[in-house]
Coordinates of C-alpha atoms in Angstrom, one line a residue:
Chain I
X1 CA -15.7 -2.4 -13.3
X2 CA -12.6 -0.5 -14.2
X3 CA -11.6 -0.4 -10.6
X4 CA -9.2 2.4 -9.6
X5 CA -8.0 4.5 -12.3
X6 CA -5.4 7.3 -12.4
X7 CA -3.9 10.1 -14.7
X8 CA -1.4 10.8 -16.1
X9 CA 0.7 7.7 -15.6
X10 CA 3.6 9.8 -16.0
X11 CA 4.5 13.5 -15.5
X12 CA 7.4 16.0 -15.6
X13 CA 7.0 18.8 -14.3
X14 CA 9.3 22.1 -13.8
X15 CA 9.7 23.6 -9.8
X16 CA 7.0 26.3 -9.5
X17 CA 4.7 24.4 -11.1
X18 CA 1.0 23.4 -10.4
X19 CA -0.8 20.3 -11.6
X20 CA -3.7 18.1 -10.3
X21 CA -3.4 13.9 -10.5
X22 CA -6.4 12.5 -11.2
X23 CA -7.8 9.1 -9.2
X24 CA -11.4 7.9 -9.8
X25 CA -12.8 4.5 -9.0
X26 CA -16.2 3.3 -10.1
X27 CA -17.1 0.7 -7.3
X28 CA -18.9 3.1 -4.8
X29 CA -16.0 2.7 -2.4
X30 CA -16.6 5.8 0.2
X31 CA -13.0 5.6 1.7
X32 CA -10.0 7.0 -0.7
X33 CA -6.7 7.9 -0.4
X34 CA -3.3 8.8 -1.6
X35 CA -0.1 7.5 -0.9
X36 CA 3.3 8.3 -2.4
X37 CA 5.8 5.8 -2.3
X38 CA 9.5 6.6 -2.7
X39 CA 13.1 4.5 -2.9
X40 CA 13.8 2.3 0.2
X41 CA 10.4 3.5 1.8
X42 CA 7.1 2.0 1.9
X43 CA 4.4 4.1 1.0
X44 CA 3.4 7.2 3.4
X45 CA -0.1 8.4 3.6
X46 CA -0.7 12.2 2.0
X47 CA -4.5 12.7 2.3
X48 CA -7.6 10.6 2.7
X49 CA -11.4 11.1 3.0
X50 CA -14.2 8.9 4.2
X51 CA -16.8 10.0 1.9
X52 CA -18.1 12.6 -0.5
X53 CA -17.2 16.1 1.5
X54 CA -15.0 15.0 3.9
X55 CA -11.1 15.0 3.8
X56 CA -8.3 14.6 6.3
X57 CA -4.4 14.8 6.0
X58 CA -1.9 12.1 6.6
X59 CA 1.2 11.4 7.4
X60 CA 3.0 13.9 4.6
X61 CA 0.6 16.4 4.2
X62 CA 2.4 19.6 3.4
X63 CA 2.7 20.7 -0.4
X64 CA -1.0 18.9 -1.2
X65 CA -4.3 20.0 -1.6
X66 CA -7.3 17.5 -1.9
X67 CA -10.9 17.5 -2.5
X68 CA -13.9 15.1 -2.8
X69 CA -17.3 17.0 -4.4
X70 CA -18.3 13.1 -5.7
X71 CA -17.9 9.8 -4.3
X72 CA -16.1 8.5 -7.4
X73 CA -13.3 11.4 -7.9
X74 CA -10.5 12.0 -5.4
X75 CA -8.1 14.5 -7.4
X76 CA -4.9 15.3 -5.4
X77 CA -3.6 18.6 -6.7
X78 CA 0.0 20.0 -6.1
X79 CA -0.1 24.0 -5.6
X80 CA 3.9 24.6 -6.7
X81 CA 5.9 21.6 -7.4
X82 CA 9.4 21.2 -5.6
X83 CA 12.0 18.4 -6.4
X84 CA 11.2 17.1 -2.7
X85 CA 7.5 15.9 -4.7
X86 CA 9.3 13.5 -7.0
X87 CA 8.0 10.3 -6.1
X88 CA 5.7 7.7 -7.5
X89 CA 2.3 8.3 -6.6
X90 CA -1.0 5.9 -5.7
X91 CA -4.6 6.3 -5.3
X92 CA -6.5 3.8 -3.0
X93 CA -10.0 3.0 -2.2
X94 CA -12.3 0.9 0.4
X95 CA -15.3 -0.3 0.3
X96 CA -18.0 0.1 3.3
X97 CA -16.5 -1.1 6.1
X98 CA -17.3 -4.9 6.9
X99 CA -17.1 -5.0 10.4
X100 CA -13.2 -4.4 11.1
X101 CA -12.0 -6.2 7.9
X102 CA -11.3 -3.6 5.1
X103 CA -9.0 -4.2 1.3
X104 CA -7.9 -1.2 -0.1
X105 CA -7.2 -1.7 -4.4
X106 CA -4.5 0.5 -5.5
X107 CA -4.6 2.1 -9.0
X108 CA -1.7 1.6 -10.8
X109 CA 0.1 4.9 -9.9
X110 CA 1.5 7.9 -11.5
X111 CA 5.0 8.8 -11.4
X112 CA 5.9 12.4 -11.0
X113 CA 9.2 14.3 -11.4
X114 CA 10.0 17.6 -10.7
X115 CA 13.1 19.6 -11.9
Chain L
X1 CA 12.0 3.5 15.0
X2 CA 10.1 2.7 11.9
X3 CA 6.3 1.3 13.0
X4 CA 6.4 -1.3 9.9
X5 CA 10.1 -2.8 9.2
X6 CA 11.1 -5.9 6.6
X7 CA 14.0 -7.0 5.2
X8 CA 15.3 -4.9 2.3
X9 CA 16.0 -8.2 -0.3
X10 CA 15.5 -12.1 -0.6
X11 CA 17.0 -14.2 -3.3
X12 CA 15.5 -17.9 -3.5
X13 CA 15.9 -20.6 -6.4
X14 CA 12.6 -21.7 -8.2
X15 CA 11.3 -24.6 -7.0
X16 CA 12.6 -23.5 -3.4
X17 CA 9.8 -22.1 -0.2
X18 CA 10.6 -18.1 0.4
X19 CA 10.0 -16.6 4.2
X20 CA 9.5 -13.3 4.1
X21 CA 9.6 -11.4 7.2
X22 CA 8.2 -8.4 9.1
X23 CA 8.1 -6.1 12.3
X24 CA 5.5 -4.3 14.2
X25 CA 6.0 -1.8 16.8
X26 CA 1.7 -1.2 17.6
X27 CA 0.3 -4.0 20.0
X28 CA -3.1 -2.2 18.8
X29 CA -3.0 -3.1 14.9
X30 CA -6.0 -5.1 14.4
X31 CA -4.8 -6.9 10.7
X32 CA -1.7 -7.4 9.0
X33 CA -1.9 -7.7 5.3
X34 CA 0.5 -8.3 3.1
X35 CA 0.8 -6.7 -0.7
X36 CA 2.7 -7.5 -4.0
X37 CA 3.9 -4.4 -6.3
X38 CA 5.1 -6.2 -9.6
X39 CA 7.2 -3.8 -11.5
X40 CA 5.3 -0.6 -13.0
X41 CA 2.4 -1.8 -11.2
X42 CA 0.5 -0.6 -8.4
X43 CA -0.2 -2.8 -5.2
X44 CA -1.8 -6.0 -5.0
X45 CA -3.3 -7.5 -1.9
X46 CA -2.4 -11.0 -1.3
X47 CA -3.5 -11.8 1.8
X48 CA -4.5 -10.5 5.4
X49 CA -4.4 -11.5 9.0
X50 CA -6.6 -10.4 12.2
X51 CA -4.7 -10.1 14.7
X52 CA -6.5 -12.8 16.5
X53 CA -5.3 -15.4 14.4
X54 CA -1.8 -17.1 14.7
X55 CA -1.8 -18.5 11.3
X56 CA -3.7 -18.5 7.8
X57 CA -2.8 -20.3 4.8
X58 CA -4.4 -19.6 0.7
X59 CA -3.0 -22.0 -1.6
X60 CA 0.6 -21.2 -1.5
X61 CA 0.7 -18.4 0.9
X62 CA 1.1 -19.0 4.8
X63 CA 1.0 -16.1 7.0
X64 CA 2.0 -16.5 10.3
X65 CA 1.3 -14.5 13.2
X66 CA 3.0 -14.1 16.7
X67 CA 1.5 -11.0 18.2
X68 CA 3.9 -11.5 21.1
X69 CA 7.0 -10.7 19.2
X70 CA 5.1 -8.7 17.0
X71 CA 6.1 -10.6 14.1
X72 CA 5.0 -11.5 11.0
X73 CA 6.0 -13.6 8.4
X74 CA 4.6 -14.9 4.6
X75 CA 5.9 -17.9 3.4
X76 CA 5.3 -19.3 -0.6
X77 CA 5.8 -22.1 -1.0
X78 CA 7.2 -23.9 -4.6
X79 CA 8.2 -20.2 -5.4
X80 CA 8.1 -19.2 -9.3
X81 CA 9.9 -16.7 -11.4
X82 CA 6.2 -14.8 -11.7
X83 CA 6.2 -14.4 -8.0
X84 CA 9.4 -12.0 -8.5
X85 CA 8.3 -8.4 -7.1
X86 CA 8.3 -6.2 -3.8
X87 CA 6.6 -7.9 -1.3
X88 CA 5.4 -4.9 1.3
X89 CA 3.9 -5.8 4.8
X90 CA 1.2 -3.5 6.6
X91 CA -0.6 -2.8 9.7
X92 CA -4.5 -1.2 10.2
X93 CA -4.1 0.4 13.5
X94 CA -7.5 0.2 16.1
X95 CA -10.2 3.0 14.7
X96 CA -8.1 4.1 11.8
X97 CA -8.6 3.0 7.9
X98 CA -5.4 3.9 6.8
X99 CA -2.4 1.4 6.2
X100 CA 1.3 1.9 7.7
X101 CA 3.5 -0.2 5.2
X102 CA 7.1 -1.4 5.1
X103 CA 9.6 -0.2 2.9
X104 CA 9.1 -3.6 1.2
X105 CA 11.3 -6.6 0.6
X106 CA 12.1 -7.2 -3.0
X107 CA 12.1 -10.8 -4.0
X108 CA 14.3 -12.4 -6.2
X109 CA 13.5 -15.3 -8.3
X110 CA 16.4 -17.8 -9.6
X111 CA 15.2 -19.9 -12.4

């Protein structure tokens, strides 16, 4: 298993701009999210979905759309960048709840700048 | 306040046990885990606590519990320059699935 994967690892991108980061994971987890994580904080929750056609916003919504047609791909997509989006970003997923124990694996991230 | 807070840095010779330490403000979380981001890298669990629990030890790692203070501590012991990183603490609220973290504690290893 390649476990969590995202794209681009790195990205600069001009204010105005759109772009989508791509997360996919490859171990049938149905629960992904994304995170951002920025200087002195931990990481805040954007968006998350419990399975194929169902997404929810977090804690730092605004600025982010999501989507999940397939259990595997969770893209995050940003509609018109502002310097406020710099940040480092990070894809998570779950398997199956196992009673009320549940991991989340982290893909290695993808860290965005705006201008 | 912040729901999840730690200690911003922790130096520590090689050799030597490191404590690190966080606060909870939710009675209801149900486990405490605690993650390692190496530089570049994304997050990496170490290790995670139910709330019923006081203490749980793997290998190195000690996690202690007390849900009365609402504290929460991870302790390696015989620390090594590889365990250098950002050590980030998190809670998993009653009927949620998301994660509230820390703003993580970077650790320091002295050789």
């Amino acid at each position: 298993n390649a476990g969590v994967t995202q794209t681009p690892k790195f990205q600069v991108l001009k204010t105005g701009q759109s772009m989508t980061l791509q997360c996919a994971q490859d171990m049938n987890h149905e629960y992904m999210s994304w995170y951002r994580q920025d200087p002195g904080m931990g990481l805040r929750l954007i968006h998350y979905s419990v399975g194929a056609g169902i997404t929810d916003q977090g804690e730092v919504p605004n600025g982010y759309n999501v989507s999940r047609s397939t259990t595997e791909d969770f893209p995050l997509r940003l509609l018109s960048a502002a310097p406020s989006q710099t940040s480092v970003y990070f894809c998570a997923s779950s398997p199956p709840q196992q009673g009320l124990r549940d991991t989340q694996y982290f893909g290695p991230g993808t860290r965005l700048t705006v201008l | 306040g912040e729901d999840v807070e730690q200690s911003l840095f922790l130096s520590v010779r090689e050799g030597d046990s490191s404590v690190i330490n966080c606060t909870y403000t939710d009675s209801s979380s149900t486990y405490l885990y605690w993650y390692k981001q190496e530089p570049g890298a994304g997050l990496q669990l170490l290790t995670y606590i139910f709330s019923n629990m006081d203490m749980k030890q793997d290998q190195r790692l000690t996690v202690l519990l007390n849900k009365k203070d609402k504290h929460l501590s991870l302790r390696i012991a015989d620390t090594q320059t590889g365990d250098s990183a950002i050590y980030f603490c998190a809670e998993r609220k009653t009927g949620r699935r998301a994660l509230t973290f820390g703003s993580g504690t970077r650790l320091q290893v002295q050789p």
